[in-house]
mmCIF file of C-alpha atoms in Angstrom:
data_model
loop_
_atom_site.group_PDB
_atom_site.id
_atom_site.type_symbol
_atom_site.label_atom_id
_atom_site.label_comp_id
_atom_site.label_asym_id
_atom_site.label_seq_id
_atom_site.Cartn_x
_atom_site.Cartn_y
_atom_site.Cartn_z
ATOM 1 C CA MET A 1 -98.759 27.298 23.386
ATOM 2 C CA ARG A 2 -100.912 24.010 23.784
ATOM 3 C CA LYS A 3 -100.344 20.832 24.420
ATOM 4 C CA CYS A 4 -99.656 19.593 21.123
ATOM 5 C CA ASP A 5 -97.223 22.473 20.037
ATOM 6 C CA PHE A 6 -94.799 20.890 22.340
ATOM 7 C CA VAL A 7 -93.715 17.663 22.865
ATOM 8 C CA THR A 8 -90.625 16.814 23.902
ATOM 9 C CA ASP A 9 -88.802 15.181 27.736
ATOM 10 C CA MET A 10 -85.517 17.346 27.917
ATOM 11 C CA ALA A 11 -85.544 19.858 29.735
ATOM 12 C CA VAL A 12 -83.928 22.022 28.457
ATOM 13 C CA ASP A 13 -86.155 22.226 25.584
ATOM 14 C CA ALA A 14 -88.536 23.818 27.986
ATOM 15 C CA LEU A 15 -86.818 26.262 29.175
ATOM 16 C CA GLU A 16 -85.331 26.773 25.271
ATOM 17 C CA ARG A 17 -89.166 27.190 24.031
ATOM 18 C CA ARG A 18 -89.997 29.335 26.813
ATOM 19 C CA SER A 19 -86.571 31.243 26.573
ATOM 20 C CA LEU A 20 -85.144 30.344 30.370
ATOM 21 C CA GLN A 21 -81.616 29.161 29.742
ATOM 22 C CA GLU A 22 -80.898 32.235 32.603
ATOM 23 C CA LEU A 23 -81.589 29.252 34.765
ATOM 24 C CA ALA A 24 -79.478 26.842 33.544
ATOM 25 C CA ASP A 25 -76.029 27.061 34.984
ATOM 26 C CA VAL A 26 -74.086 26.316 31.816
ATOM 27 C CA ARG A 27 -70.251 25.575 31.690
ATOM 28 C CA ARG A 28 -68.759 23.560 28.874
ATOM 29 C CA VAL A 29 -66.134 20.257 29.513
ATOM 30 C CA SER A 30 -64.043 18.741 27.183
ATOM 31 C CA GLU A 31 -65.142 17.135 24.004
ATOM 32 C CA GLY A 32 -66.746 19.985 22.965
ATOM 33 C CA ILE A 33 -69.331 18.358 25.715
ATOM 34 C CA VAL A 34 -71.840 20.627 27.218
ATOM 35 C CA ARG A 35 -73.107 20.710 30.415
ATOM 36 C CA ARG A 36 -76.609 22.396 31.450
ATOM 37 C CA LEU A 37 -77.921 21.855 34.760
ATOM 38 C CA VAL A 38 -80.996 23.395 35.834
ATOM 39 C CA ARG A 39 -82.193 23.537 39.443
ATOM 40 C CA VAL A 40 -86.100 22.421 40.052
ATOM 41 C CA THR A 41 -86.298 24.058 43.510
ATOM 42 C CA ASP A 42 -90.211 25.391 43.976
ATOM 43 C CA ASP A 43 -93.333 24.922 42.888
ATOM 44 C CA ALA A 44 -93.680 28.643 40.690
ATOM 45 C CA THR A 45 -90.332 27.760 38.844
ATOM 46 C CA ALA A 46 -91.651 24.276 38.308
ATOM 47 C CA LYS A 47 -94.888 25.903 37.073
ATOM 48 C CA ARG A 48 -93.187 28.442 34.787
ATOM 49 C CA VAL A 49 -90.353 24.964 33.476
ATOM 50 C CA GLY A 50 -93.266 22.732 32.906
ATOM 51 C CA ARG A 51 -91.356 19.982 35.691
ATOM 52 C CA GLY A 52 -91.451 18.579 38.741
ATOM 53 C CA LYS A 53 -88.992 19.034 41.369
ATOM 54 C CA GLY A 54 -85.694 18.386 40.755
ATOM 55 C CA VAL A 55 -82.490 18.195 39.477
ATOM 56 C CA TYR A 56 -82.056 18.331 35.599
ATOM 57 C CA LEU A 57 -78.450 17.599 33.963
ATOM 58 C CA THR A 58 -78.253 17.470 30.701
ATOM 59 C CA TYR A 59 -74.564 16.912 28.990
ATOM 60 C CA ASP A 60 -74.996 17.791 25.156
ATOM 61 C CA CYS A 61 -71.849 15.898 22.947
ATOM 62 C CA THR A 62 -70.672 16.837 19.320
ATOM 63 C CA PRO A 63 -70.972 14.145 16.151
ATOM 64 C CA ALA A 64 -67.733 13.630 16.914
ATOM 65 C CA ALA A 65 -67.336 13.503 20.502
ATOM 66 C CA LEU A 66 -69.462 10.571 20.054
ATOM 67 C CA SER A 67 -67.854 9.627 17.406
ATOM 68 C CA SER A 68 -64.238 8.572 19.008
ATOM 69 C CA GLU A 69 -63.643 6.334 22.019
ATOM 70 C CA LYS A 70 -62.283 9.771 23.837
ATOM 71 C CA GLY A 71 -65.621 11.130 23.836
ATOM 72 C CA LEU A 72 -67.541 8.296 24.459
ATOM 73 C CA ARG A 73 -65.001 7.325 28.017
ATOM 74 C CA THR A 74 -65.686 11.046 29.533
ATOM 75 C CA VAL A 75 -69.625 11.498 28.555
ATOM 76 C CA SER A 76 -69.056 8.185 30.413
ATOM 77 C CA GLY A 77 -66.652 9.342 32.788
ATOM 78 C CA LEU A 78 -68.603 12.510 33.820
ATOM 79 C CA ILE A 79 -72.470 10.345 34.035
ATOM 80 C CA ALA A 80 -69.891 8.305 36.094
ATOM 81 C CA ASP A 81 -69.273 10.697 38.159
ATOM 82 C CA ALA A 82 -73.138 12.400 38.409
ATOM 83 C CA LEU A 83 -74.833 9.022 39.414
ATOM 84 C CA VAL A 84 -73.130 8.846 42.225
ATOM 85 C CA GLU A 85 -72.965 12.402 43.079
ATOM 86 C CA LEU A 86 -77.347 12.022 41.821
ATOM 87 C CA ALA A 87 -77.702 8.999 43.751
ATOM 88 C CA GLY A 88 -76.320 10.045 47.212
ATOM 89 C CA VAL A 89 -74.835 5.923 47.148
ATOM 90 C CA HIS A 90 -70.776 6.959 48.091
ATOM 91 C CA GLY A 91 -69.201 3.207 48.644
ATOM 92 C CA ARG A 92 -71.879 1.902 51.215
ATOM 93 C CA ASP A 93 -72.570 -1.776 51.463
ATOM 94 C CA ALA A 94 -76.147 -1.503 49.347
ATOM 95 C CA THR A 95 -78.131 -2.554 46.315
ATOM 96 C CA VAL A 96 -78.553 -0.498 43.143
ATOM 97 C CA LEU A 97 -81.855 -1.306 40.625
ATOM 98 C CA VAL A 98 -81.540 -0.055 37.415
ATOM 99 C CA ALA A 99 -84.773 -0.699 36.131
ATOM 100 C CA GLY A 100 -84.794 -0.426 31.807
ATOM 101 C CA LEU A 101 -87.801 0.028 29.968
ATOM 102 C CA GLY A 102 -88.830 0.362 27.028
ATOM 103 C CA ASN A 103 -89.911 -1.586 24.189
ATOM 104 C CA PRO A 104 -87.510 -4.385 22.669
ATOM 105 C CA ASP A 105 -88.766 -4.870 20.107
ATOM 106 C CA VAL A 106 -88.705 -0.934 18.599
ATOM 107 C CA THR A 107 -85.247 0.003 18.211
ATOM 108 C CA ALA A 108 -85.065 3.139 19.226
ATOM 109 C CA ASP A 109 -87.631 2.395 22.076
ATOM 110 C CA SER A 110 -85.140 -0.195 22.566
ATOM 111 C CA LEU A 111 -81.663 2.081 24.898
ATOM 112 C CA GLY A 112 -83.199 0.449 28.656
ATOM 113 C CA GLY A 113 -82.937 -3.457 27.636
ATOM 114 C CA ALA A 114 -80.108 -2.263 25.321
ATOM 115 C CA VAL A 115 -78.230 -1.213 28.738
ATOM 116 C CA THR A 116 -79.276 -3.745 30.949
ATOM 117 C CA ALA A 117 -78.207 -6.012 28.475
ATOM 118 C CA MET A 118 -74.657 -4.911 29.700
ATOM 119 C CA LEU A 119 -74.307 -4.053 32.513
ATOM 120 C CA ASP A 120 -71.912 -5.960 35.880
ATOM 121 C CA THR A 121 -74.436 -7.803 37.230
ATOM 122 C CA SER A 122 -73.245 -11.148 37.749
ATOM 123 C CA PRO A 123 -73.895 -13.373 41.357
ATOM 124 C CA VAL A 124 -71.285 -14.151 43.656
ATOM 125 C CA SER A 125 -71.121 -16.150 46.856
ATOM 126 C CA GLU A 126 -71.922 -14.115 50.207
ATOM 127 C CA ALA A 127 -67.622 -13.915 50.152
ATOM 128 C CA GLU A 128 -66.684 -13.321 47.111
ATOM 129 C CA ARG A 129 -69.360 -10.542 47.970
ATOM 130 C CA LYS A 130 -67.853 -9.130 51.656
ATOM 131 C CA GLY A 131 -66.191 -5.959 51.243
ATOM 132 C CA ARG A 132 -68.887 -5.688 48.000
ATOM 133 C CA ARG A 133 -69.277 -1.735 48.163
ATOM 134 C CA VAL A 134 -72.577 -2.654 46.478
ATOM 135 C CA ARG A 135 -74.628 -5.198 45.018
ATOM 136 C CA LEU A 136 -76.202 -4.078 40.551
ATOM 137 C CA CYS A 137 -79.439 -5.947 39.728
ATOM 138 C CA ALA A 138 -81.240 -4.799 36.743
ATOM 139 C CA ILE A 139 -84.113 -5.985 35.428
ATOM 140 C CA ASP A 140 -86.135 -5.164 32.116
ATOM 141 C CA THR A 141 -90.024 -3.995 32.478
ATOM 142 C CA GLY A 142 -90.871 -4.276 28.681
ATOM 143 C CA VAL A 143 -94.810 -2.014 28.040
ATOM 144 C CA GLU A 144 -97.697 -2.910 29.687
ATOM 145 C CA GLY A 145 -99.245 -3.958 25.819
ATOM 146 C CA ARG A 146 -96.802 -6.562 25.732
ATOM 147 C CA THR A 147 -97.412 -7.403 29.582
ATOM 148 C CA GLY A 148 -99.997 -5.745 30.927
ATOM 149 C CA ILE A 149 -97.620 -4.668 34.438
ATOM 150 C CA ARG A 150 -97.142 -1.125 34.237
ATOM 151 C CA SER A 151 -93.480 -0.795 34.284
ATOM 152 C CA ALA A 152 -94.107 1.709 37.871
ATOM 153 C CA ASP A 153 -95.941 -1.566 39.123
ATOM 154 C CA THR A 154 -93.049 -4.169 37.712
ATOM 155 C CA VAL A 155 -90.140 -1.666 39.425
ATOM 156 C CA GLU A 156 -91.571 -0.552 42.695
ATOM 157 C CA GLY A 157 -92.457 -4.340 43.572
ATOM 158 C CA LEU A 158 -88.985 -5.238 43.286
ATOM 159 C CA CYS A 159 -88.237 -2.321 45.721
ATOM 160 C CA VAL A 160 -90.521 -4.544 48.410
ATOM 161 C CA LYS A 161 -88.572 -7.622 47.357
ATOM 162 C CA LEU A 162 -84.673 -6.117 47.500
ATOM 163 C CA ARG A 163 -85.338 -2.566 48.700
ATOM 164 C CA PRO A 164 -82.609 -0.792 46.928
ATOM 165 C CA ALA A 165 -80.145 2.478 48.002
ATOM 166 C CA CYS A 166 -81.592 3.401 45.098
ATOM 167 C CA VAL A 167 -83.248 3.249 41.685
ATOM 168 C CA ILE A 168 -81.875 3.783 37.911
ATOM 169 C CA ALA A 169 -84.061 4.323 35.036
ATOM 170 C CA VAL A 170 -82.858 4.517 31.611
ATOM 171 C CA ASP A 171 -85.627 4.497 29.180
ATOM 172 C CA SER A 172 -85.361 6.445 25.625
ATOM 173 C CA LEU A 173 -86.487 10.120 25.139
ATOM 174 C CA ALA A 174 -88.222 12.552 22.964
ATOM 175 C CA THR A 175 -86.431 16.404 21.735
ATOM 176 C CA SER A 176 -88.771 18.373 20.360
ATOM 177 C CA ALA A 177 -84.183 19.671 19.102
ATOM 178 C CA PRO A 178 -83.100 17.791 16.282
ATOM 179 C CA GLU A 179 -79.656 18.037 16.941
ATOM 180 C CA ARG A 180 -80.507 16.803 20.483
ATOM 181 C CA LEU A 181 -81.718 13.349 18.389
ATOM 182 C CA GLY A 182 -78.818 11.040 20.042
ATOM 183 C CA THR A 183 -76.529 13.598 21.024
ATOM 184 C CA SER A 184 -77.973 14.416 24.264
ATOM 185 C CA PHE A 185 -78.015 12.586 27.642
ATOM 186 C CA GLN A 186 -80.039 13.609 30.771
ATOM 187 C CA LEU A 187 -80.025 12.944 34.843
ATOM 188 C CA THR A 188 -82.565 13.605 36.600
ATOM 189 C CA THR A 189 -84.019 13.358 40.345
ATOM 190 C CA ALA A 190 -87.656 13.868 39.511
ATOM 191 C CA GLY A 191 -88.335 10.753 38.613
ATOM 192 C CA ILE A 192 -90.371 9.503 34.764
ATOM 193 C CA ALA A 193 -93.154 8.592 33.581
ATOM 194 C CA PRO A 194 -92.559 6.100 31.400
ATOM 195 C CA GLY A 195 -93.592 6.311 27.428
ATOM 196 C CA SER A 196 -94.938 10.175 28.207
ATOM 197 C CA GLY A 197 -93.331 12.250 26.558
ATOM 198 C CA VAL A 198 -95.278 9.941 23.054
ATOM 199 C CA GLY A 199 -98.362 9.861 25.064
ATOM 200 C CA GLY A 200 -97.707 7.194 26.302
ATOM 201 C CA ASP A 201 -97.888 4.853 30.162
ATOM 202 C CA LYS A 202 -98.380 7.651 32.535
ATOM 203 C CA ALA A 203 -97.267 5.712 36.405
ATOM 204 C CA ARG A 204 -94.929 7.680 38.001
ATOM 205 C CA ILE A 205 -91.586 6.321 38.514
ATOM 206 C CA ASP A 206 -90.262 8.536 41.320
ATOM 207 C CA LYS A 207 -89.083 9.134 44.873
ATOM 208 C CA THR A 208 -92.381 10.007 46.356
ATOM 209 C CA SER A 209 -93.937 6.597 44.305
ATOM 210 C CA LEU A 210 -91.287 4.289 45.227
ATOM 211 C CA GLY A 211 -89.807 5.481 48.442
ATOM 212 C CA VAL A 212 -85.992 5.781 47.294
ATOM 213 C CA PRO A 213 -84.357 8.147 45.478
ATOM 214 C CA VAL A 214 -84.465 7.822 41.588
ATOM 215 C CA VAL A 215 -82.281 8.750 39.005
ATOM 216 C CA ALA A 216 -83.653 8.462 35.598
ATOM 217 C CA VAL A 217 -81.028 8.030 33.131
ATOM 218 C CA GLY A 218 -82.894 9.183 28.917
ATOM 219 C CA VAL A 219 -81.156 9.904 25.926
ATOM 220 C CA PRO A 220 -83.562 11.682 22.633
ATOM 221 C CA LEU A 221 -83.961 9.386 20.274
ATOM 222 C CA VAL A 222 -87.771 9.938 18.743
ATOM 223 C CA LEU A 223 -89.331 13.792 18.537
ATOM 224 C CA SER A 224 -92.660 14.645 17.303
ATOM 225 C CA LEU A 225 -93.148 15.570 13.597
ATOM 226 C CA GLY A 226 -96.111 17.857 14.539
ATOM 227 C CA THR A 227 -93.808 19.692 17.350
ATOM 228 C CA VAL A 228 -90.600 19.696 14.239
ATOM 229 C CA LEU A 229 -93.353 20.816 11.031
ATOM 230 C CA LEU A 230 -94.621 23.040 13.631
ATOM 231 C CA ASP A 231 -91.611 25.286 14.553
ATOM 232 C CA PHE A 232 -89.214 24.816 10.925
ATOM 233 C CA ALA A 233 -92.911 26.843 9.531
ATOM 234 C CA ARG A 234 -92.047 29.698 12.512
ATOM 235 C CA ASP A 235 -88.369 29.810 12.054
ATOM 236 C CA TYR A 236 -88.840 29.777 7.739
ATOM 237 C CA ALA A 237 -91.396 32.311 7.807
ATOM 238 C CA ALA A 238 -88.933 34.537 9.491
ATOM 239 C CA THR A 239 -86.608 34.127 7.194
ATOM 240 C CA ILE A 240 -87.989 35.242 4.557
ATOM 241 C CA GLY A 241 -90.069 38.143 6.137
ATOM 242 C CA CYS A 242 -93.716 37.302 5.928
ATOM 243 C CA GLU A 243 -96.383 36.142 9.059
ATOM 244 C CA GLY A 244 -97.817 32.715 8.268
ATOM 245 C CA ASN A 245 -101.259 31.575 9.055
ATOM 246 C CA GLU A 246 -100.516 28.705 11.496
ATOM 247 C CA PHE A 247 -104.390 28.411 11.686
ATOM 248 C CA SER A 248 -104.601 26.517 8.342
ATOM 249 C CA LEU A 249 -100.970 24.828 9.312
ATOM 250 C CA ARG A 250 -102.794 23.605 11.606
ATOM 251 C CA SER A 251 -105.472 21.883 10.424
ATOM 252 C CA LEU A 252 -103.244 21.040 7.351
ATOM 253 C CA ILE A 253 -101.463 19.041 10.022
ATOM 254 C CA ALA A 254 -104.262 17.488 11.822
ATOM 255 C CA GLU A 255 -106.252 16.313 8.984
ATOM 256 C CA ARG A 256 -102.893 14.581 7.699
ATOM 257 C CA ARG A 257 -102.774 13.377 11.108
ATOM 258 C CA LEU A 258 -99.134 14.743 10.827
ATOM 259 C CA GLY A 259 -99.184 15.589 15.515
ATOM 260 C CA THR A 260 -99.231 12.196 15.931
ATOM 261 C CA LEU A 261 -95.899 10.660 13.755
ATOM 262 C CA ILE A 262 -93.478 10.119 16.258
ATOM 263 C CA VAL A 263 -89.994 10.003 13.821
ATOM 264 C CA ALA A 264 -86.680 8.532 14.294
ATOM 265 C CA PRO A 265 -83.194 9.648 12.563
ATOM 266 C CA LYS A 266 -82.795 6.504 10.203
ATOM 267 C CA GLU A 267 -78.987 5.646 11.696
ATOM 268 C CA ILE A 268 -80.992 5.551 15.576
ATOM 269 C CA GLY A 269 -79.588 1.481 15.380
ATOM 270 C CA LEU A 270 -75.827 3.065 15.675
ATOM 271 C CA HIS A 271 -77.603 5.440 18.611
ATOM 272 C CA VAL A 272 -79.316 3.635 20.431
ATOM 273 C CA GLU A 273 -75.876 1.436 20.113
ATOM 274 C CA ALA A 274 -73.650 3.999 21.992
ATOM 275 C CA ALA A 275 -75.714 5.359 23.986
ATOM 276 C CA ALA A 276 -76.237 2.519 25.459
ATOM 277 C CA CYS A 277 -72.621 1.608 25.532
ATOM 278 C CA VAL A 278 -72.062 5.560 27.224
ATOM 279 C CA ILE A 279 -74.631 3.747 29.809
ATOM 280 C CA ALA A 280 -74.082 0.880 30.686
ATOM 281 C CA GLY A 281 -70.303 1.769 31.077
ATOM 282 C CA ALA A 282 -71.166 4.663 33.327
ATOM 283 C CA ILE A 283 -73.195 2.445 35.239
ATOM 284 C CA ASN A 284 -70.820 0.287 35.626
ATOM 285 C CA SER A 285 -68.434 2.329 36.592
ATOM 286 C CA ALA A 286 -69.877 4.207 39.727
ATOM 287 C CA TYR A 287 -71.449 0.515 41.276
ATOM 288 C CA GLY A 288 -70.315 -2.546 38.797
ATOM 289 C CA GLU A 289 -67.807 -4.890 41.619
ATOM 290 C CA HIS A 290 -65.537 -4.297 37.576
ATOM 291 C CA GLY A 291 -66.690 -1.801 36.375
ATOM 292 C CA ALA A 292 -63.259 0.131 36.941
ATOM 293 C CA LYS A 293 -61.271 -3.188 35.917
ATOM 294 C CA ARG A 294 -62.847 -4.504 32.584
ATOM 295 C CA GLY A 295 -63.129 -0.056 31.090
ATOM 296 C CA PHE A 296 -65.165 1.069 29.240
ATOM 297 C CA THR A 297 -65.742 -1.021 25.524
ATOM 298 C CA PRO A 298 -67.060 1.695 23.050
ATOM 299 C CA PRO A 299 -69.024 0.293 20.127
ATOM 300 C CA LYS A 300 -67.780 -1.692 18.109
ATOM 301 C CA HIS A 301 -68.034 0.742 14.738
ATOM 302 C CA ILE A 302 -66.532 2.861 16.335
ATOM 303 C CA CYS A 303 -63.931 1.772 16.369
#
């Protein structure tokens, strides 16, 4: 398989492409949400899956679940519980740093900033902090093309100063499955390389580089047109019972420069809004001072 054939940040996409679905623990939860848990614990498995070692947890939601307040609350609660478990920060006095990755000027890449804007990071005095379990901090890293600083370097510098107990990195992801656009949530302890799914920054944000646990949280909001075209052509050829000329298809895609295009759904703004609301609600619930009291506020278009 050529590297250009398959562009995705989603571990479950990689499992499906390599016919390794049996490695995932699949469970159906309420509101039609499907939980897929993959543990990559050794080098051999990492090589088979094509992903680094760590835990990969995915919640695949139906459009109906993300179109109701109950469904949004359900997935947000599931993510909140998963964050606490994966990060290992359980109610002790600590600092949790949330890094919003991506470019706020590009809608499909603005998830990180949209999440940090909704977080309960209001400063409090030392007296008010007495008895508070967790101090929640957040930063929008921007992209190197605008700041001249790699996202990984920004987060590393903050870790030196703040000494957080863990880092939660939020970013838009790429998928090879159109049905997962805006409807899946992935959490992983393997860290993240911002923009790597679409050929961007390769510097990683993970436990090895920062010295503290990292949980990367993301939603697939874009896909590679080249990947989709190749998959569609193969499926169509199989459906009509013919054998297509893959070499000619690759040549045509390359000639028209279609393989370099990254596309997003036309409802991308609504997808970002809903996903940000779910993830921010989960982080506030898990670590925010007033998260549990304030509760979950669904996007306006849902109501």
